[in-house]
Amino acid sequence: MFHPMSKKAFSLAMVATLSLGVLAGCGSAGTQKETQPGGGAAPANDQLSGTVTASGSTALQPLVQQAAKEFMEKHPNVQIQVSGGGSGTGLKNVAEGTSDIGNSDVKAGDEFKDKNLKEHIVAIAPFALIVNKDVNVDNLTKQQAADILTGKITNWKEVGGKDQKIVVVTRPDSSGSRKLVKQIVLDGKDITKDAVVQESSGAMVTAVSTTAGAIGYVDTAYVKDGVKALKFDGVEYSKENIKNGKYKLYGEERMYTKGEPKGAVKAFLDYILSDEFQNKRVEELKFLPASLLKQ
Amino acid sequence: MRWLFAGSAVLVSAVIFSIMLFVGIQGMQTFQGVSPLTFFFSTDWAPADGRFGAFPFLFSTFALTLLAIALSVPVAVSGAVFMAKIAPKWMREILRPATDLFVGIPSVVYGLIGLTVLVPYLAKLTGETGYGLLPAAVILAIMILPTILSISEDAIRSLPRSLEEASLALGATRWQTIWRVLLPAARPGILTGVILGMGRAIGETMAVFMVIGNAPQMPKSLLDSTTVLTTAIVKDMPNTFYGTTWNHALYLMALLLLLISMFLILVIRVVARRRELK
């Protein structure tokens, strides 16, 4: 008699736990909804409260996360959640209202024209073409890079390297890095279908560093041992070369809001654009200040 | 009290059926934008230009699963025989928990090992890029090995002792007994293990994503970049808008995966029932 009873009690406990979980889930979702629109009516200075959600570009993510951490220390009543997913996801989320902020490496395309998106450029992110360190090529012209990425050139010897097959590594269509390379290097043409696809900047670097003859692209914060950053049109990546316009491969990192930002969202964006954050943190995180090109 | 349990059961079934209904409805709308003939038999996948030929994904999914099973089953069944009938007790007590541990390793870990060890090795060996069906199949074979092995071992161990004794009494050697008597008798159990392994292989996404290359094309060889249904969904889902043909097509692929795994579960049921009749 005892045994089946305890079993029953156990199942009951499980059901109770599960339903509690479900209820709790609903509850928190409900409260989030209430506080979400711009953190409610935010009164004076340190009375900011509410939840801010940001999603999108994995390239920009470390910067937003750092800013969120600092901002939350200053305003303990504000909760900021930062997630990745790629620039395409970020734009989609902000357009549909699932996120307050959409992070993107590229300008929102025509499909977002009637979505009332407001753009905030928060940093410059230098990109680089990277190759496996066994590739003995140091420089590619724009034309050569385009021919390689579109699959017209398939051997390194055609661009001055040794006789070795080229493996193009790329990111999925939702990647802002991919769109950026498409715009700047390929003039809108598409990357070859034969390319190996990796799902994040980190996986891209791993794949390029382990695949012989591989070429890929990442923002320079991800460049590390095992891969070599190429010169583009004979120019090496540096802050100076971007400022004087010689190095063309960079993206303007954008944070989109639906309409004018309000309350906590606005305060958060203001913080990211403040001199305090721009001058101190942005370069520490291997980005460049948004104002670089305007000076 | 009874109503609570009945209510939970109804709730769970309702959730499952509404998921199936949702995926089904979303998936079927694909055919408003593209004909079934094109979707299932064309090899041209360029959704940005409105061309939706999903045949390479279907083909590669089946090829990958069969290849993984072909690599995994001989090893798994031999291992099961060894553990159930040949290994001394102390060895079995180490091996069994060890194989079970494999199941708990997250699939991205398998993927990362594949990407950093297996792919470069294959590339060096063959002069190709190293990405493709072969590394994916090897990784899947390792991932599904413990499933097939432990179920097969249970099946062999649960056979009545009289079978083995009768065979040995008739003068059969140990090897003959295992090969001609025990394995055929345990076949339904082993088959269940294989089918469960197949289910896992078809649904696996992240590990495959990292090593298969993900080019949307028919593979010309085992070391040619290609895409399977799961990785096609992962790759494109963040890029599509709700309500577009592209988005519907991804739901249709999900529906196909759902149908395949439902079919596999059905097969397990049939196999298991046949065992009961025996």
Coordinates of C-alpha atoms in Angstrom, one line a residue:
Chain A
M1 CA 0.0 0.0 0.0
F2 CA 2.8 2.4 0.9
H3 CA 4.6 2.0 -2.4
P4 CA 2.0 3.1 -4.9
M5 CA 0.9 5.9 -2.5
S6 CA 4.4 7.4 -2.5
K7 CA 4.6 7.1 -6.3
K8 CA 1.3 8.9 -6.6
A9 CA 2.5 11.6 -4.2
F10 CA 5.7 11.9 -6.2
S11 CA 3.8 12.4 -9.5
L12 CA 1.5 14.9 -7.9
A13 CA 4.5 16.8 -6.6
M14 CA 6.0 16.8 -10.1
V15 CA 2.7 18.1 -11.7
A16 CA 2.5 20.8 -9.0
T17 CA 6.1 21.9 -9.6
L18 CA 5.5 22.0 -13.4
S19 CA 2.3 24.0 -13.2
L20 CA 3.9 26.4 -10.7
G21 CA 6.7 26.8 -13.2
V22 CA 4.2 27.5 -16.0
L23 CA 2.3 30.0 -13.8
A24 CA 5.5 31.7 -12.8
G25 CA 6.6 31.9 -16.5
C26 CA 3.2 33.6 -17.4
G27 CA 3.5 35.9 -14.4
S28 CA 6.9 37.3 -15.3
A29 CA 6.0 37.6 -18.9
G30 CA 3.0 39.7 -17.9
T31 CA 5.0 42.1 -15.8
Q32 CA 7.6 42.4 -18.5
K33 CA 4.9 43.5 -20.9
E34 CA 3.8 46.2 -18.5
T35 CA 7.2 47.8 -18.0
Q36 CA 8.5 47.3 -21.5
P37 CA 7.4 50.4 -23.4
G38 CA 10.4 52.5 -22.8
G39 CA 10.5 51.7 -19.1
G40 CA 7.2 53.4 -18.4
A41 CA 7.0 57.1 -17.7
A42 CA 10.5 57.7 -16.4
P43 CA 10.7 60.7 -14.0
A44 CA 13.7 62.7 -13.1
N45 CA 17.3 61.5 -13.1
D46 CA 17.9 58.4 -10.9
Q47 CA 14.3 57.4 -10.8
L48 CA 14.8 55.4 -14.0
S49 CA 13.2 52.0 -13.9
G50 CA 12.1 49.2 -16.3
T51 CA 13.4 46.6 -18.6
V52 CA 15.4 47.2 -21.8
T53 CA 16.0 44.4 -24.3
A54 CA 18.6 44.5 -27.0
S55 CA 19.3 41.8 -29.6
G56 CA 21.1 41.3 -32.9
S57 CA 24.7 41.6 -34.1
T58 CA 27.2 39.3 -32.4
A59 CA 30.0 41.7 -33.4
L60 CA 28.5 44.5 -31.4
Q61 CA 27.3 42.4 -28.5
P62 CA 30.4 42.7 -26.3
L63 CA 30.2 46.5 -26.4
V64 CA 26.5 46.6 -25.6
Q65 CA 26.9 44.1 -22.8
Q66 CA 29.7 46.2 -21.2
A67 CA 27.6 49.3 -21.5
A68 CA 24.6 47.6 -20.0
K69 CA 26.7 46.4 -17.0
E70 CA 27.9 49.9 -16.3
F71 CA 24.5 51.5 -16.9
M72 CA 22.8 49.0 -14.5
E73 CA 25.3 49.9 -11.8
K74 CA 24.3 53.5 -12.1
H75 CA 20.6 52.8 -12.3
P76 CA 19.8 49.8 -10.2
N77 CA 16.1 49.8 -11.1
V78 CA 16.8 49.3 -14.8
Q79 CA 17.2 45.8 -16.1
I80 CA 19.0 45.5 -19.5
Q81 CA 19.0 42.2 -21.4
V82 CA 21.4 41.8 -24.3
S83 CA 21.3 38.9 -26.7
G84 CA 22.8 38.0 -30.0
G85 CA 21.3 36.3 -33.1
G86 CA 22.8 38.2 -35.9
S87 CA 22.0 41.7 -37.4
G88 CA 19.1 40.3 -39.4
T89 CA 17.5 39.0 -36.2
G90 CA 18.1 42.3 -34.4
L91 CA 16.4 44.3 -37.1
K92 CA 13.5 41.9 -37.3
N93 CA 13.1 41.9 -33.5
V94 CA 13.0 45.7 -33.2
A95 CA 10.7 46.0 -36.2
E96 CA 8.2 43.5 -34.7
G97 CA 8.6 45.0 -31.3
T98 CA 10.1 41.9 -29.6
S99 CA 13.2 43.9 -28.6
D100 CA 13.5 47.6 -27.6
I101 CA 16.8 47.9 -29.4
G102 CA 18.0 46.0 -32.5
N103 CA 21.8 45.9 -33.0
S104 CA 23.1 45.8 -36.6
D105 CA 26.4 46.1 -38.4
V106 CA 24.7 47.4 -41.5
K107 CA 22.0 49.9 -42.4
A108 CA 18.5 48.6 -42.3
G109 CA 17.4 47.5 -45.8
D110 CA 14.4 48.6 -47.9
E111 CA 12.2 46.1 -46.2
F112 CA 12.3 48.2 -43.0
K113 CA 11.5 51.5 -44.7
D114 CA 7.9 51.7 -43.4
K115 CA 8.8 50.3 -39.9
N116 CA 9.6 53.7 -38.4
L117 CA 13.1 52.6 -37.3
K118 CA 15.4 55.3 -35.8
E119 CA 19.1 54.7 -36.3
H120 CA 21.8 55.4 -33.6
I121 CA 25.4 54.9 -34.8
V122 CA 27.3 54.0 -31.6
A123 CA 30.8 52.8 -32.8
I124 CA 33.0 52.0 -35.8
A125 CA 33.9 48.3 -36.2
P126 CA 37.0 47.6 -38.4
F127 CA 36.6 44.3 -40.3
A128 CA 39.4 42.3 -41.8
L129 CA 39.7 39.5 -44.4
I130 CA 41.5 36.7 -42.5
V131 CA 43.3 33.7 -43.8
N132 CA 44.8 30.5 -42.4
K133 CA 48.4 31.2 -41.3
D134 CA 49.8 28.7 -43.9
V135 CA 48.6 31.0 -46.7
N136 CA 51.6 33.1 -47.9
V137 CA 49.6 36.0 -49.3
D138 CA 49.6 39.3 -47.3
N139 CA 47.5 41.6 -49.4
L140 CA 44.5 41.3 -51.7
T141 CA 43.1 44.0 -53.9
K142 CA 39.4 44.5 -53.8
Q143 CA 39.1 42.9 -57.3
Q144 CA 41.1 39.8 -56.1
A145 CA 39.1 39.5 -52.9
A146 CA 35.9 39.7 -54.9
D147 CA 37.0 37.1 -57.4
I148 CA 37.9 34.7 -54.5
L149 CA 34.7 35.2 -52.6
T150 CA 32.5 34.8 -55.6
G151 CA 34.4 31.6 -56.6
K152 CA 36.0 32.9 -59.7
I153 CA 39.5 32.4 -58.3
T154 CA 39.9 29.0 -56.6
N155 CA 43.7 28.7 -56.1
W156 CA 46.1 30.9 -54.2
K157 CA 48.7 30.8 -56.9
E158 CA 46.4 33.0 -59.1
V159 CA 46.9 35.9 -56.6
G160 CA 50.6 35.3 -56.0
G161 CA 50.5 32.6 -53.4
K162 CA 51.6 28.9 -53.5
D163 CA 49.7 26.2 -55.4
Q164 CA 46.9 25.6 -52.8
K165 CA 43.1 25.3 -53.0
I166 CA 41.2 28.2 -51.6
V167 CA 38.4 27.4 -49.1
V168 CA 36.0 30.2 -48.6
V169 CA 34.4 30.4 -45.1
T170 CA 31.4 32.6 -44.7
R171 CA 28.5 33.4 -42.4
P172 CA 24.7 32.8 -42.9
D173 CA 22.5 35.3 -44.7
S174 CA 21.3 36.9 -41.4
S175 CA 24.9 38.0 -40.6
G176 CA 25.7 41.7 -40.7
S177 CA 29.4 40.9 -41.3
R178 CA 28.4 39.0 -44.4
K179 CA 26.2 41.9 -45.7
L180 CA 29.0 44.3 -45.0
V181 CA 31.5 42.3 -47.0
K182 CA 28.9 42.0 -49.7
Q183 CA 28.5 45.8 -49.9
I184 CA 32.1 46.8 -49.6
V185 CA 34.1 44.1 -51.3
L186 CA 31.6 42.5 -53.7
D187 CA 29.5 45.5 -54.8
G188 CA 26.4 43.5 -54.0
K189 CA 27.3 40.3 -55.7
D190 CA 26.8 37.0 -53.8
I191 CA 29.3 34.9 -52.1
T192 CA 29.9 31.5 -53.8
K193 CA 27.5 28.7 -53.0
D194 CA 30.5 26.3 -52.4
A195 CA 31.5 28.3 -49.3
V196 CA 31.6 26.6 -45.9
V197 CA 29.1 28.4 -43.6
Q198 CA 29.8 28.9 -39.9
E199 CA 27.3 30.4 -37.5
S200 CA 29.2 32.9 -35.5
S201 CA 32.3 35.1 -35.6
G202 CA 34.0 32.8 -33.1
A203 CA 33.2 29.6 -35.2
M204 CA 34.5 31.5 -38.3
V205 CA 37.9 32.1 -36.7
T206 CA 38.1 28.5 -35.5
A207 CA 37.2 27.2 -39.0
V208 CA 39.7 29.5 -40.7
S209 CA 42.5 28.7 -38.3
T210 CA 42.1 24.9 -38.7
T211 CA 41.3 24.7 -42.4
A212 CA 44.3 24.8 -44.8
G213 CA 44.0 27.5 -47.5
A214 CA 40.9 29.1 -45.8
I215 CA 39.8 32.7 -46.1
G216 CA 37.1 34.4 -44.1
Y217 CA 36.1 37.7 -42.6
V218 CA 35.5 38.9 -39.0
D219 CA 35.6 42.2 -37.1
T220 CA 39.1 42.8 -35.8
A221 CA 38.1 42.2 -32.2
Y222 CA 38.0 38.5 -33.1
V223 CA 41.4 38.3 -34.9
K224 CA 43.7 36.0 -32.9
D225 CA 46.6 33.5 -33.2
G226 CA 46.2 31.0 -36.0
V227 CA 44.7 33.5 -38.5
K228 CA 46.3 36.3 -40.4
A229 CA 44.6 39.6 -41.1
L230 CA 45.2 40.6 -44.8
K231 CA 45.9 44.1 -46.1
F232 CA 43.1 45.3 -48.2
D233 CA 44.1 47.2 -51.4
G234 CA 47.6 47.4 -49.9
V235 CA 46.5 49.1 -46.7
E236 CA 46.8 47.6 -43.3
Y237 CA 44.0 48.0 -40.7
S238 CA 44.7 50.7 -38.2
K239 CA 42.9 53.5 -36.5
E240 CA 44.8 56.1 -38.6
N241 CA 44.1 54.4 -41.9
I242 CA 40.4 54.3 -41.1
K243 CA 40.3 57.9 -40.0
N244 CA 42.1 59.1 -43.2
G245 CA 39.9 57.0 -45.4
K246 CA 42.5 54.6 -46.7
Y247 CA 41.2 51.4 -45.1
K248 CA 37.7 50.8 -46.5
L249 CA 36.7 47.6 -44.7
Y250 CA 34.8 48.8 -41.6
G251 CA 31.2 48.9 -40.5
E252 CA 29.2 51.5 -38.6
E253 CA 27.7 49.7 -35.7
R254 CA 24.1 50.7 -35.3
M255 CA 21.5 50.4 -32.6
Y256 CA 17.9 50.8 -33.9
T257 CA 14.8 51.8 -31.9
K258 CA 11.2 51.8 -33.1
G259 CA 10.5 55.5 -33.2
E260 CA 12.2 58.0 -30.9
P261 CA 13.6 56.3 -27.8
K262 CA 12.0 57.1 -24.5
G263 CA 12.7 56.6 -20.8
A264 CA 15.3 54.0 -19.9
V265 CA 16.0 53.1 -23.6
K266 CA 16.9 56.7 -24.3
A267 CA 19.0 57.0 -21.2
F268 CA 20.9 53.8 -22.1
L269 CA 21.6 55.0 -25.6
D270 CA 22.7 58.4 -24.3
Y271 CA 25.1 56.6 -22.0
I272 CA 26.6 54.6 -24.8
L273 CA 27.1 57.8 -26.8
S274 CA 28.4 59.8 -23.8
D275 CA 32.0 60.9 -23.9
E276 CA 32.7 58.9 -20.8
F277 CA 31.8 55.6 -22.5
Q278 CA 33.0 56.5 -26.0
N279 CA 36.4 57.7 -25.0
K280 CA 37.2 55.1 -22.4
R281 CA 35.5 51.8 -23.1
V282 CA 35.0 51.7 -26.9
E283 CA 38.6 51.3 -27.8
E284 CA 39.3 48.9 -24.9
L285 CA 36.7 46.6 -26.6
K286 CA 38.6 47.0 -29.9
F287 CA 36.0 49.2 -31.5
L288 CA 36.5 52.8 -32.6
P289 CA 34.5 55.8 -31.3
A290 CA 31.5 56.7 -33.5
S291 CA 32.8 60.2 -33.9
L292 CA 36.1 59.1 -35.5
L293 CA 35.0 59.8 -39.1
K294 CA 33.4 63.2 -38.3
Q295 CA 36.5 64.8 -36.9
Chain B
M1 CA -7.4 13.7 -8.0
R2 CA -8.1 11.6 -11.1
W3 CA -9.1 14.8 -13.0
L4 CA -5.8 16.4 -12.3
F5 CA -4.0 13.6 -14.0
A6 CA -6.5 13.4 -16.8
G7 CA -6.3 17.2 -17.2
S8 CA -2.5 17.1 -17.4
A9 CA -2.7 14.4 -20.0
V10 CA -5.2 16.3 -22.1
L11 CA -3.1 19.5 -21.8
V12 CA 0.1 17.8 -22.9
S13 CA -1.7 16.1 -25.9
A14 CA -3.3 19.5 -26.8
V15 CA 0.0 21.2 -26.7
I16 CA 1.6 18.6 -28.9
F17 CA -1.3 18.5 -31.4
S18 CA -1.4 22.3 -31.6
I19 CA 2.4 22.4 -32.3
M20 CA 1.9 19.8 -35.1
L21 CA -1.1 21.7 -36.4
F22 CA 0.8 25.0 -36.4
V23 CA 3.9 23.6 -38.1
G24 CA 1.6 21.8 -40.6
I25 CA -0.4 24.8 -41.5
Q26 CA 2.7 27.0 -41.8
G27 CA 4.5 24.4 -43.9
M28 CA 1.6 23.7 -46.3
Q29 CA 1.4 27.4 -47.2
T30 CA 4.7 26.9 -48.9
F31 CA 2.8 25.5 -51.9
Q32 CA 1.1 28.8 -52.5
G33 CA 4.5 30.1 -53.6
V34 CA 6.2 27.1 -55.1
S35 CA 4.9 23.8 -56.6
P36 CA 5.4 20.6 -54.6
L37 CA 7.2 19.1 -57.6
T38 CA 9.8 21.9 -57.5
F39 CA 10.2 21.8 -53.8
F40 CA 10.8 18.1 -53.6
F41 CA 12.7 17.4 -56.8
S42 CA 14.6 20.6 -57.8
T43 CA 18.1 20.9 -56.6
D44 CA 18.2 24.7 -57.0
W45 CA 18.0 26.5 -53.6
A46 CA 18.3 30.2 -53.9
P47 CA 15.4 31.5 -51.7
A48 CA 16.5 35.2 -52.0
D49 CA 15.7 34.8 -55.8
G50 CA 12.5 32.8 -55.2
R51 CA 13.9 29.4 -56.1
F52 CA 13.1 26.7 -53.6
G53 CA 14.5 23.3 -54.5
A54 CA 14.9 21.3 -51.3
F55 CA 15.9 18.0 -52.8
P56 CA 19.6 18.3 -51.8
F57 CA 18.6 18.8 -48.1
L58 CA 16.3 15.7 -48.2
F59 CA 18.9 13.6 -50.0
S60 CA 21.7 14.6 -47.7
T61 CA 19.6 14.0 -44.6
F62 CA 18.9 10.4 -45.6
A63 CA 22.5 9.9 -46.9
L64 CA 23.9 11.2 -43.6
T65 CA 21.6 9.1 -41.4
L66 CA 22.2 5.9 -43.3
L67 CA 26.0 6.5 -43.3
A68 CA 26.0 7.2 -39.6
I69 CA 24.0 4.1 -38.9
A70 CA 26.3 2.0 -41.2
L71 CA 29.3 3.3 -39.3
S72 CA 27.8 2.9 -35.8
V73 CA 25.8 -0.4 -35.8
P74 CA 28.7 -2.9 -36.3
V75 CA 30.7 -1.2 -33.5
A76 CA 27.7 -0.8 -31.2
V77 CA 26.4 -4.4 -31.7
S78 CA 29.9 -5.9 -31.3
G79 CA 30.3 -3.8 -28.1
A80 CA 27.0 -5.0 -26.8
V81 CA 27.9 -8.6 -27.4
F82 CA 31.2 -8.1 -25.7
M83 CA 29.7 -6.4 -22.7
A84 CA 26.8 -8.8 -22.3
K85 CA 28.5 -12.1 -22.9
I86 CA 32.3 -11.9 -23.0
A87 CA 33.6 -9.2 -20.7
P88 CA 34.2 -10.1 -17.0
K89 CA 31.9 -8.5 -14.6
W90 CA 34.3 -5.9 -13.3
M91 CA 35.0 -4.7 -16.8
R92 CA 31.4 -4.4 -17.6
E93 CA 30.8 -2.4 -14.5
I94 CA 33.3 0.2 -15.8
L95 CA 32.3 0.1 -19.5
R96 CA 28.6 0.5 -19.0
P97 CA 28.6 3.7 -17.0
A98 CA 31.3 5.0 -19.3
T99 CA 29.2 4.6 -22.5
D100 CA 26.2 6.1 -20.7
L101 CA 28.4 9.2 -20.0
F102 CA 28.7 9.8 -23.7
V103 CA 25.0 10.6 -23.9
G104 CA 25.4 13.5 -21.6
I105 CA 28.1 15.3 -23.6
P106 CA 26.5 18.4 -25.3
S107 CA 26.4 18.1 -29.1
V108 CA 28.3 21.4 -29.7
V109 CA 31.3 19.7 -28.0
Y110 CA 31.2 16.9 -30.5
G111 CA 30.9 19.6 -33.2
L112 CA 33.9 21.5 -31.9
I113 CA 36.0 18.4 -31.7
G114 CA 34.9 17.6 -35.3
L115 CA 35.8 21.1 -36.5
T116 CA 39.2 21.3 -34.9
V117 CA 40.4 17.7 -35.1
L118 CA 38.5 15.7 -37.7
V119 CA 38.0 18.2 -40.4
P120 CA 41.7 19.3 -40.6
Y121 CA 42.8 15.6 -40.5
L122 CA 40.5 14.7 -43.4
A123 CA 41.7 17.7 -45.3
K124 CA 45.3 16.7 -44.9
L125 CA 44.5 13.1 -45.8
T126 CA 42.6 13.8 -49.0
G127 CA 43.6 17.3 -50.1
E128 CA 39.9 18.3 -50.1
T129 CA 38.5 20.9 -47.7
G130 CA 37.6 18.3 -45.1
Y131 CA 34.0 19.4 -44.7
G132 CA 31.1 17.2 -45.8
L133 CA 29.0 14.1 -45.1
L134 CA 31.9 12.0 -43.9
P135 CA 33.0 14.0 -40.9
A136 CA 29.4 14.6 -40.0
A137 CA 28.6 10.9 -40.2
V138 CA 31.6 10.0 -38.1
I139 CA 30.6 12.4 -35.4
L140 CA 26.9 11.2 -35.5
A141 CA 28.1 7.6 -35.4
I142 CA 29.9 8.3 -32.1
M143 CA 27.0 10.3 -30.7
I144 CA 24.4 7.5 -31.4
L145 CA 26.8 4.7 -30.4
P146 CA 25.8 4.6 -26.7
T147 CA 22.1 4.6 -27.5
I148 CA 22.4 1.6 -29.8
L149 CA 24.9 -0.1 -27.5
S150 CA 23.0 0.1 -24.3
I151 CA 19.7 -0.9 -25.8
S152 CA 21.3 -3.8 -27.7
E153 CA 23.1 -5.0 -24.6
D154 CA 19.9 -4.9 -22.5
A155 CA 18.2 -7.0 -25.3
I156 CA 21.0 -9.6 -25.3
R157 CA 21.1 -9.8 -21.5
S158 CA 17.4 -10.2 -21.1
L159 CA 17.3 -13.3 -23.3
P160 CA 16.4 -16.4 -21.3
R161 CA 19.4 -18.4 -20.2
S162 CA 17.8 -21.6 -21.6
L163 CA 18.5 -20.5 -25.2
E164 CA 22.2 -20.3 -24.6
E165 CA 22.4 -23.5 -22.6
A166 CA 20.4 -25.4 -25.2
S167 CA 22.7 -24.2 -27.9
L168 CA 25.9 -25.1 -26.0
A169 CA 24.4 -28.5 -25.0
L170 CA 23.9 -29.2 -28.7
G171 CA 27.7 -28.8 -29.2
A172 CA 27.7 -25.3 -30.7
T173 CA 30.8 -23.2 -29.9
R174 CA 30.5 -19.9 -28.0
W175 CA 30.9 -18.0 -31.2
Q176 CA 28.2 -20.0 -33.0
T177 CA 25.9 -19.5 -30.1
I178 CA 26.3 -15.8 -30.1
W179 CA 26.1 -15.4 -33.9
R180 CA 23.3 -17.9 -34.7
V181 CA 21.2 -18.0 -31.6
L182 CA 21.6 -14.9 -29.4
L183 CA 21.8 -12.2 -32.0
P184 CA 18.8 -13.4 -34.0
A185 CA 16.8 -13.8 -30.8
A186 CA 17.7 -10.2 -29.7
R187 CA 17.0 -8.7 -33.1
P188 CA 13.8 -6.8 -32.2
G189 CA 15.6 -5.1 -29.3
I190 CA 18.7 -4.3 -31.4
L191 CA 16.4 -2.9 -34.1
T192 CA 14.7 -0.7 -31.6
G193 CA 18.1 0.6 -30.6
V194 CA 19.0 1.3 -34.2
I195 CA 15.8 3.1 -34.9
L196 CA 16.2 5.3 -31.8
G197 CA 19.7 6.0 -32.9
M198 CA 18.4 7.0 -36.4
G199 CA 15.9 9.4 -34.7
R200 CA 18.7 11.1 -32.9
A201 CA 20.9 11.2 -36.0
I202 CA 18.2 12.9 -38.1
G203 CA 17.4 15.5 -35.5
E204 CA 20.9 16.4 -34.6
T205 CA 21.7 20.0 -35.6
M206 CA 24.6 21.9 -34.0
A207 CA 27.3 19.2 -34.3
V208 CA 26.4 18.6 -37.9
F209 CA 26.2 22.4 -38.6
M210 CA 29.8 22.8 -37.7
V211 CA 31.4 20.2 -39.9
I212 CA 29.1 19.6 -42.9
G213 CA 30.0 22.8 -44.7
N214 CA 26.4 24.0 -45.3
A215 CA 26.5 24.8 -49.0
P216 CA 23.0 24.4 -50.4
Q217 CA 23.9 21.9 -53.1
M218 CA 24.0 18.2 -53.9
P219 CA 27.2 16.6 -52.6
K220 CA 29.3 15.1 -55.3
S221 CA 31.4 13.1 -52.9
L222 CA 31.5 12.3 -49.2
L223 CA 33.8 15.3 -48.7
D224 CA 31.7 17.9 -50.5
S225 CA 30.0 20.7 -48.6
T226 CA 26.3 20.1 -48.3
T227 CA 23.3 20.9 -46.1
V228 CA 20.8 18.7 -44.3
L229 CA 17.2 19.7 -43.2
T230 CA 18.0 20.6 -39.6
T231 CA 21.0 22.9 -40.5
A232 CA 19.1 24.5 -43.4
I233 CA 16.4 25.5 -40.8
V234 CA 19.0 26.9 -38.4
K235 CA 20.9 28.7 -41.0
D236 CA 18.0 30.6 -42.6
M237 CA 15.4 31.0 -39.8
P238 CA 16.9 34.2 -38.4
N239 CA 16.9 35.7 -41.8
T240 CA 13.3 35.2 -42.9
F241 CA 10.2 37.1 -42.2
Y242 CA 7.0 35.5 -40.8
G243 CA 4.6 34.8 -43.6
T244 CA 7.0 34.7 -46.6
T245 CA 7.4 31.6 -48.8
W246 CA 11.0 31.3 -47.6
N247 CA 9.7 31.1 -44.0
H248 CA 7.0 28.7 -44.9
A249 CA 9.5 26.5 -46.7
L250 CA 11.5 26.2 -43.5
Y251 CA 8.4 25.2 -41.6
L252 CA 7.7 22.6 -44.3
M253 CA 11.2 21.2 -43.6
A254 CA 10.4 21.0 -39.9
L255 CA 7.2 19.2 -40.7
L256 CA 9.1 16.7 -42.8
L257 CA 11.4 16.1 -39.9
L258 CA 8.4 15.7 -37.6
L259 CA 6.8 13.2 -40.0
I260 CA 10.1 11.2 -40.3
S261 CA 10.5 10.9 -36.5
M262 CA 6.8 10.0 -36.1
F263 CA 7.3 7.3 -38.7
L264 CA 10.3 6.0 -36.9
I265 CA 8.4 5.9 -33.6
L266 CA 5.6 3.9 -35.4
V267 CA 8.2 1.4 -36.6
I268 CA 9.5 1.0 -33.0
R269 CA 6.0 0.3 -31.9
V270 CA 5.5 -2.4 -34.5
V271 CA 8.9 -4.0 -33.8
A272 CA 8.2 -3.9 -30.0
R273 CA 4.8 -5.5 -30.5
R274 CA 6.2 -8.3 -32.6
R275 CA 8.6 -9.0 -29.7
E276 CA 5.7 -9.3 -27.3
L277 CA 3.9 -11.8 -29.5
K278 CA 6.9 -14.1 -29.5

